[in-house]
Amino acid sequence: MIIPITIASSSTNPKLPPGLAKISHDEIVLVELQGTLEVEYNHPSERDGKLVGKLKVEEATNKPTLRIGHHLLEGKIATLPKPLAVLIRSNTTSSAPSDRVYVHDQEGDAIMNHIDTVTANWNVVAIVKRKIVFYKRPMPIVGRPT
Amino acid sequence: MEHDLSFSPSSSTDGSSYKLMELPQDLCTLIEDSFDHKSTPLSFSVKGQPGEDAVLCTSEKTYTMRSVVLSNSVLIVTPPPDALSTDFSDGAVVIRDQVNEIIELAPSVPKLYKLGGMLRGRDYDEHQEDEDENEENENNNKFTYEEAKSQIQASDAELDHGLKVRHILNIRGELRPISPSYLARLLQLFLNLLVSLALSLDAAHVERLSSALADEHQIPRTVSTQIMSWFGDIKEGKWKVNIESVIKEVGLETLRRYKDEPIEKDILLAKWKGLVGDTYECFVSLSLLSGNYLALPNDMNKLKYFPASSLPVDPAPRFADLFLTRSRWKVEDISPFLADIAINSKERDKLLLKFARGTTDAEGVWYTARAQYNG
């Protein structure tokens, strides 16, 4: 009934381009949208690798913009009220200390998972203190090629 | 510079493999130090049984976890994985996951109260040795330290502290609460030995004490050393005795017999002094037992056993219990029974304001129940 959370000490993951890395963390940037990105597909894998839009952070003003199709979103870089830890699940099949496995549902309650071999392991990979927030309505762009 | 933002090539399988967790300042510092290699590798654990609210435990502290749903969604954006970076333009980034909830953490008290129930009927007393012989039959109702670690929602440090203050022995991994009467008898043996071996209270020789107890009274060394660690500090083979706590435990055992029938204060003190012996009787004082007895309202010299530890932990039911026991209290009489739920006298006065009504008469301030629903 224990889910271990380990703190990754160092990583060899690719780094973000400098413009995005300076926002908060050099590997992960959080982008907050009002609403969600909805994509029509028959199978979730259809959207894999597909282009969503163009993300830009203006050097001089630090103003982020996101252009999706004919729509332009304007945002800002905001400091989080409290730092956020980014956790990644890593499923290990190795010899886990406990032979029973429990996962968590959205309420944070533990639910038993009946698979004996796979252990849900969570890794803290980053602490993020600032994020990009697109808080305005999308504006239609007229007369520009996408 | 413009960055192409795409779904990750593995976004359909990556989904819900990310979580965001809000960090209190102390945890944030802890993790940052670990990232910077300033501290030893760190790991936390999430503990909880089905039906319980999960908690996050560090090695020292416990936090309750609460999932908060966001109306906005947060995209977790990283560079594309190295192996596939050629498929993307320069400076491209990918969406790994969309998150719609964050986990909030709030510091919490360890949930040690379950220990009582788990260990009911597992008391350790002097007949323990015979029991060991047919140990095999009893394997199924054993409760081990490892089980406590996984089932009790508390950090390791808090669990260890909880076992210590509850006087729970760890015998070859199995948890056994020592029976209070046996503990008091053992403590008397300790006191006698301290005198007969002429050991100092500041640095008593642990090995001499435990071998004397093992040889003369067949008390296992693991039991005697654990008891010593409960009532003082062991450092480099020397026991710095917390004599007050030893005397208190012996006194509690004397008092415990007078739950229904009161005892005269002077008789209690005399019995108590008799048990601790001449050398240490100067430490005997009724104030050590504060919060464990109640004087009869009509005769202040008659005392009854009334432990604060058996009262409810939540303030409201505790006050209800206290006012059932006695309809009105003087502040000095009620405070010992609030000491374990209020950190200081300011907190105590706040509780009194909230749950009791003060009235003043010739004898001073009396506290009565705030709402008398039953008329």
Short mmCIF file of N, CA and C in Angstrom, two decimals, chain B residues 143-247:
data_model
loop_
_atom_site.label_atom_id
_atom_site.label_comp_id
_atom_site.label_asym_id
_atom_site.label_seq_id
_atom_site.Cartn_x
_atom_site.Cartn_y
_atom_site.Cartn_z
N PHE B 143 1.57 -8.53 14.38
CA PHE B 143 1.60 -7.25 13.67
C PHE B 143 3.03 -6.76 13.70
N THR B 144 3.65 -6.68 12.54
CA THR B 144 5.07 -6.38 12.51
C THR B 144 5.32 -4.89 12.26
N TYR B 145 6.56 -4.53 12.53
CA TYR B 145 7.00 -3.16 12.29
C TYR B 145 6.84 -2.80 10.82
N GLU B 146 7.18 -3.76 9.94
CA GLU B 146 7.06 -3.50 8.51
C GLU B 146 5.61 -3.27 8.12
N GLU B 147 4.70 -4.06 8.72
CA GLU B 147 3.27 -3.86 8.44
C GLU B 147 2.82 -2.49 8.91
N ALA B 148 3.32 -2.10 10.08
CA ALA B 148 2.95 -0.78 10.60
C ALA B 148 3.43 0.30 9.65
N LYS B 149 4.64 0.12 9.12
CA LYS B 149 5.17 1.11 8.19
C LYS B 149 4.28 1.26 6.97
N SER B 150 3.75 0.14 6.47
CA SER B 150 2.96 0.26 5.25
C SER B 150 1.50 0.60 5.55
N GLN B 151 1.00 0.28 6.74
CA GLN B 151 -0.42 0.50 6.99
C GLN B 151 -0.72 1.76 7.79
N ILE B 152 0.24 2.23 8.55
CA ILE B 152 -0.01 3.42 9.35
C ILE B 152 0.40 4.64 8.54
N GLN B 153 -0.49 5.59 8.45
CA GLN B 153 -0.19 6.78 7.64
C GLN B 153 0.64 7.76 8.46
N ALA B 154 1.93 7.47 8.50
CA ALA B 154 2.85 8.34 9.24
C ALA B 154 4.24 8.16 8.66
N SER B 155 5.06 9.18 8.81
CA SER B 155 6.43 9.06 8.35
C SER B 155 7.19 8.14 9.30
N ASP B 156 8.35 7.64 8.85
CA ASP B 156 9.10 6.72 9.69
C ASP B 156 9.46 7.34 11.04
N ALA B 157 9.88 8.62 11.00
CA ALA B 157 10.27 9.27 12.25
C ALA B 157 9.08 9.39 13.18
N GLU B 158 7.92 9.75 12.61
CA GLU B 158 6.73 9.91 13.46
C GLU B 158 6.26 8.57 14.01
N LEU B 159 6.38 7.52 13.17
CA LEU B 159 5.99 6.19 13.64
C LEU B 159 6.89 5.75 14.79
N ASP B 160 8.20 5.94 14.62
CA ASP B 160 9.13 5.54 15.68
C ASP B 160 8.84 6.29 16.98
N HIS B 161 8.57 7.59 16.83
CA HIS B 161 8.26 8.38 18.02
C HIS B 161 6.96 7.89 18.66
N GLY B 162 5.97 7.59 17.80
CA GLY B 162 4.68 7.10 18.30
C GLY B 162 4.81 5.80 19.05
N LEU B 163 5.66 4.89 18.55
CA LEU B 163 5.86 3.61 19.23
C LEU B 163 6.51 3.83 20.59
N LYS B 164 7.42 4.81 20.62
CA LYS B 164 8.14 5.10 21.85
C LYS B 164 7.19 5.65 22.92
N VAL B 165 6.38 6.66 22.56
CA VAL B 165 5.53 7.25 23.60
C VAL B 165 4.40 6.30 23.99
N ARG B 166 4.03 5.38 23.08
CA ARG B 166 2.98 4.43 23.43
C ARG B 166 3.53 3.21 24.14
N HIS B 167 4.85 3.17 24.33
CA HIS B 167 5.50 2.03 24.98
C HIS B 167 5.22 0.73 24.25
N ILE B 168 5.52 0.75 22.95
CA ILE B 168 5.33 -0.45 22.15
C ILE B 168 6.71 -1.03 21.82
N LEU B 169 6.90 -2.29 22.20
CA LEU B 169 8.18 -2.95 21.98
C LEU B 169 8.26 -3.48 20.56
N ASN B 170 9.46 -3.49 20.02
CA ASN B 170 9.70 -4.12 18.73
C ASN B 170 10.56 -5.34 19.00
N ILE B 171 9.91 -6.52 19.01
CA ILE B 171 10.65 -7.74 19.35
C ILE B 171 10.82 -8.55 18.09
N ARG B 172 12.03 -8.62 17.62
CA ARG B 172 12.38 -9.28 16.36
C ARG B 172 11.38 -8.91 15.26
N GLY B 173 11.12 -7.62 15.15
CA GLY B 173 10.25 -7.13 14.09
C GLY B 173 8.78 -7.11 14.43
N GLU B 174 8.40 -7.80 15.51
CA GLU B 174 6.99 -7.83 15.86
C GLU B 174 6.69 -6.74 16.90
N LEU B 175 5.56 -6.07 16.72
CA LEU B 175 5.21 -4.99 17.65
C LEU B 175 4.36 -5.52 18.78
N ARG B 176 4.76 -5.21 20.01
CA ARG B 176 4.03 -5.67 21.19
C ARG B 176 3.96 -4.52 22.18
N PRO B 177 2.77 -3.99 22.45
CA PRO B 177 2.68 -2.97 23.49
C PRO B 177 2.94 -3.62 24.84
N ILE B 178 3.77 -3.00 25.65
CA ILE B 178 4.08 -3.60 26.95
C ILE B 178 2.92 -3.30 27.89
N SER B 179 2.54 -4.26 28.72
CA SER B 179 1.40 -4.00 29.59
C SER B 179 1.86 -3.03 30.67
N PRO B 180 1.02 -2.04 30.99
CA PRO B 180 1.46 -0.98 31.91
C PRO B 180 1.91 -1.50 33.26
N SER B 181 1.24 -2.54 33.77
CA SER B 181 1.62 -3.01 35.10
C SER B 181 2.99 -3.68 35.05
N TYR B 182 3.26 -4.41 33.96
CA TYR B 182 4.56 -5.06 33.81
C TYR B 182 5.64 -4.01 33.66
N LEU B 183 5.34 -2.96 32.87
CA LEU B 183 6.31 -1.89 32.67
C LEU B 183 6.67 -1.25 34.01
N ALA B 184 5.64 -0.98 34.83
CA ALA B 184 5.91 -0.34 36.11
C ALA B 184 6.78 -1.23 36.97
N ARG B 185 6.52 -2.56 36.92
CA ARG B 185 7.35 -3.47 37.72
C ARG B 185 8.79 -3.46 37.24
N LEU B 186 8.97 -3.45 35.90
CA LEU B 186 10.33 -3.42 35.36
C LEU B 186 11.04 -2.13 35.75
N LEU B 187 10.30 -1.02 35.73
CA LEU B 187 10.93 0.25 36.08
C LEU B 187 11.38 0.24 37.54
N GLN B 188 10.59 -0.41 38.40
CA GLN B 188 11.03 -0.53 39.79
C GLN B 188 12.33 -1.30 39.87
N LEU B 189 12.43 -2.38 39.06
CA LEU B 189 13.69 -3.15 39.03
C LEU B 189 14.84 -2.26 38.59
N PHE B 190 14.58 -1.41 37.57
CA PHE B 190 15.62 -0.50 37.10
C PHE B 190 16.07 0.41 38.24
N LEU B 191 15.08 0.97 38.96
CA LEU B 191 15.42 1.90 40.05
C LEU B 191 16.26 1.19 41.10
N ASN B 192 15.85 -0.05 41.45
CA ASN B 192 16.61 -0.79 42.46
C ASN B 192 18.04 -1.03 42.00
N LEU B 193 18.17 -1.42 40.71
CA LEU B 193 19.50 -1.71 40.18
C LEU B 193 20.37 -0.47 40.15
N LEU B 194 19.76 0.67 39.78
CA LEU B 194 20.52 1.91 39.72
C LEU B 194 21.15 2.18 41.09
N VAL B 195 20.37 1.88 42.14
CA VAL B 195 20.89 2.11 43.48
C VAL B 195 21.93 1.04 43.85
N SER B 196 21.57 -0.24 43.61
CA SER B 196 22.47 -1.29 44.09
C SER B 196 23.77 -1.32 43.31
N LEU B 197 23.74 -0.95 42.03
CA LEU B 197 24.99 -0.91 41.25
C LEU B 197 25.66 0.45 41.35
N ALA B 198 25.02 1.36 42.11
CA ALA B 198 25.56 2.71 42.31
C ALA B 198 25.86 3.41 40.99
N LEU B 199 24.87 3.42 40.10
CA LEU B 199 25.06 4.05 38.79
C LEU B 199 24.52 5.47 38.82
N SER B 200 25.15 6.31 38.01
CA SER B 200 24.73 7.71 37.98
C SER B 200 23.54 7.87 37.03
N LEU B 201 22.66 8.80 37.36
CA LEU B 201 21.48 9.01 36.52
C LEU B 201 21.85 9.67 35.19
N ASP B 202 23.02 10.31 35.17
CA ASP B 202 23.40 11.00 33.94
C ASP B 202 24.06 10.05 32.93
N ALA B 203 24.70 9.01 33.43
CA ALA B 203 25.38 8.09 32.53
C ALA B 203 25.40 6.70 33.14
N ALA B 204 24.23 6.04 33.12
CA ALA B 204 24.17 4.70 33.66
C ALA B 204 24.65 3.73 32.60
N HIS B 205 25.34 2.70 33.03
CA HIS B 205 25.94 1.76 32.11
C HIS B 205 24.87 0.80 31.57
N VAL B 206 24.54 0.94 30.29
CA VAL B 206 23.45 0.16 29.70
C VAL B 206 23.73 -1.34 29.80
N GLU B 207 24.94 -1.74 29.46
CA GLU B 207 25.26 -3.16 29.42
C GLU B 207 25.15 -3.79 30.81
N ARG B 208 25.62 -3.08 31.83
CA ARG B 208 25.54 -3.65 33.19
C ARG B 208 24.09 -3.82 33.62
N LEU B 209 23.27 -2.83 33.29
CA LEU B 209 21.86 -2.93 33.66
C LEU B 209 21.18 -4.08 32.93
N SER B 210 21.39 -4.15 31.61
CA SER B 210 20.65 -5.18 30.88
C SER B 210 21.17 -6.58 31.19
N SER B 211 22.49 -6.72 31.48
CA SER B 211 22.91 -8.07 31.82
C SER B 211 22.42 -8.46 33.22
N ALA B 212 22.37 -7.47 34.13
CA ALA B 212 21.84 -7.78 35.47
C ALA B 212 20.38 -8.22 35.36
N LEU B 213 19.60 -7.52 34.53
CA LEU B 213 18.19 -7.86 34.38
C LEU B 213 18.03 -9.22 33.68
N ALA B 214 18.91 -9.49 32.72
CA ALA B 214 18.80 -10.76 32.00
C ALA B 214 19.18 -11.92 32.91
N ASP B 215 20.23 -11.73 33.72
CA ASP B 215 20.69 -12.82 34.56
C ASP B 215 19.76 -13.07 35.75
N GLU B 216 19.35 -11.98 36.40
CA GLU B 216 18.59 -12.17 37.63
C GLU B 216 17.09 -12.30 37.39
N HIS B 217 16.60 -11.72 36.33
CA HIS B 217 15.14 -11.70 36.15
C HIS B 217 14.70 -12.23 34.80
N GLN B 218 15.61 -12.77 34.01
CA GLN B 218 15.29 -13.32 32.69
C GLN B 218 14.56 -12.33 31.79
N ILE B 219 15.02 -11.08 31.87
CA ILE B 219 14.40 -10.08 31.00
C ILE B 219 15.25 -9.94 29.75
N PRO B 220 14.68 -10.22 28.58
CA PRO B 220 15.48 -10.15 27.35
C PRO B 220 16.13 -8.77 27.20
N ARG B 221 17.37 -8.77 26.68
CA ARG B 221 18.09 -7.51 26.53
C ARG B 221 17.35 -6.54 25.61
N THR B 222 16.71 -7.08 24.58
CA THR B 222 16.03 -6.18 23.65
C THR B 222 14.91 -5.41 24.36
N VAL B 223 14.28 -6.10 25.34
CA VAL B 223 13.22 -5.42 26.09
C VAL B 223 13.82 -4.36 27.00
N SER B 224 14.89 -4.73 27.74
CA SER B 224 15.41 -3.75 28.69
C SER B 224 16.02 -2.54 27.99
N THR B 225 16.72 -2.76 26.86
CA THR B 225 17.30 -1.57 26.21
C THR B 225 16.23 -0.70 25.59
N GLN B 226 15.17 -1.29 25.06
CA GLN B 226 14.11 -0.45 24.50
C GLN B 226 13.45 0.38 25.59
N ILE B 227 13.24 -0.24 26.75
CA ILE B 227 12.63 0.53 27.85
C ILE B 227 13.54 1.69 28.24
N MET B 228 14.86 1.41 28.29
CA MET B 228 15.78 2.50 28.66
C MET B 228 15.68 3.64 27.65
N SER B 229 15.53 3.30 26.36
CA SER B 229 15.47 4.37 25.36
C SER B 229 14.17 5.16 25.46
N TRP B 230 13.11 4.55 26.01
CA TRP B 230 11.86 5.30 26.19
C TRP B 230 11.99 6.33 27.30
N PHE B 231 12.76 5.95 28.33
CA PHE B 231 12.84 6.81 29.53
C PHE B 231 14.20 7.47 29.64
N GLY B 232 14.61 8.11 28.58
CA GLY B 232 15.89 8.81 28.59
C GLY B 232 16.59 8.63 27.27
N ASP B 233 17.86 8.97 27.22
CA ASP B 233 18.62 8.85 25.98
C ASP B 233 19.77 7.89 26.17
N ILE B 234 19.99 7.07 25.16
CA ILE B 234 21.14 6.17 25.20
C ILE B 234 22.18 6.69 24.22
N LYS B 235 23.35 6.96 24.74
CA LYS B 235 24.44 7.42 23.87
C LYS B 235 25.71 6.70 24.27
N GLU B 236 26.37 6.12 23.31
CA GLU B 236 27.64 5.43 23.53
C GLU B 236 27.58 4.49 24.75
N GLY B 237 26.53 3.72 24.80
CA GLY B 237 26.44 2.73 25.87
C GLY B 237 26.07 3.27 27.24
N LYS B 238 25.76 4.58 27.29
CA LYS B 238 25.36 5.17 28.58
C LYS B 238 23.90 5.64 28.48
N TRP B 239 23.20 5.41 29.59
CA TRP B 239 21.79 5.80 29.64
C TRP B 239 21.66 7.05 30.49
N LYS B 240 21.19 8.14 29.86
CA LYS B 240 20.90 9.35 30.63
C LYS B 240 19.44 9.24 31.04
N VAL B 241 19.22 8.96 32.31
CA VAL B 241 17.88 8.62 32.77
C VAL B 241 17.02 9.87 32.90
N ASN B 242 15.85 9.82 32.30
CA ASN B 242 14.87 10.86 32.55
C ASN B 242 14.07 10.40 33.77
N ILE B 243 14.60 10.73 34.95
CA ILE B 243 14.09 10.12 36.18
C ILE B 243 12.62 10.50 36.43
N GLU B 244 12.28 11.76 36.08
CA GLU B 244 10.88 12.17 36.29
C GLU B 244 9.91 11.26 35.54
N SER B 245 10.27 10.91 34.28
CA SER B 245 9.35 10.10 33.50
C SER B 245 9.24 8.68 34.07
N VAL B 246 10.35 8.18 34.64
CA VAL B 246 10.30 6.86 35.26
C VAL B 246 9.38 6.90 36.49
N ILE B 247 9.61 7.91 37.35
CA ILE B 247 8.82 8.04 38.57
C ILE B 247 7.34 8.22 38.21
#
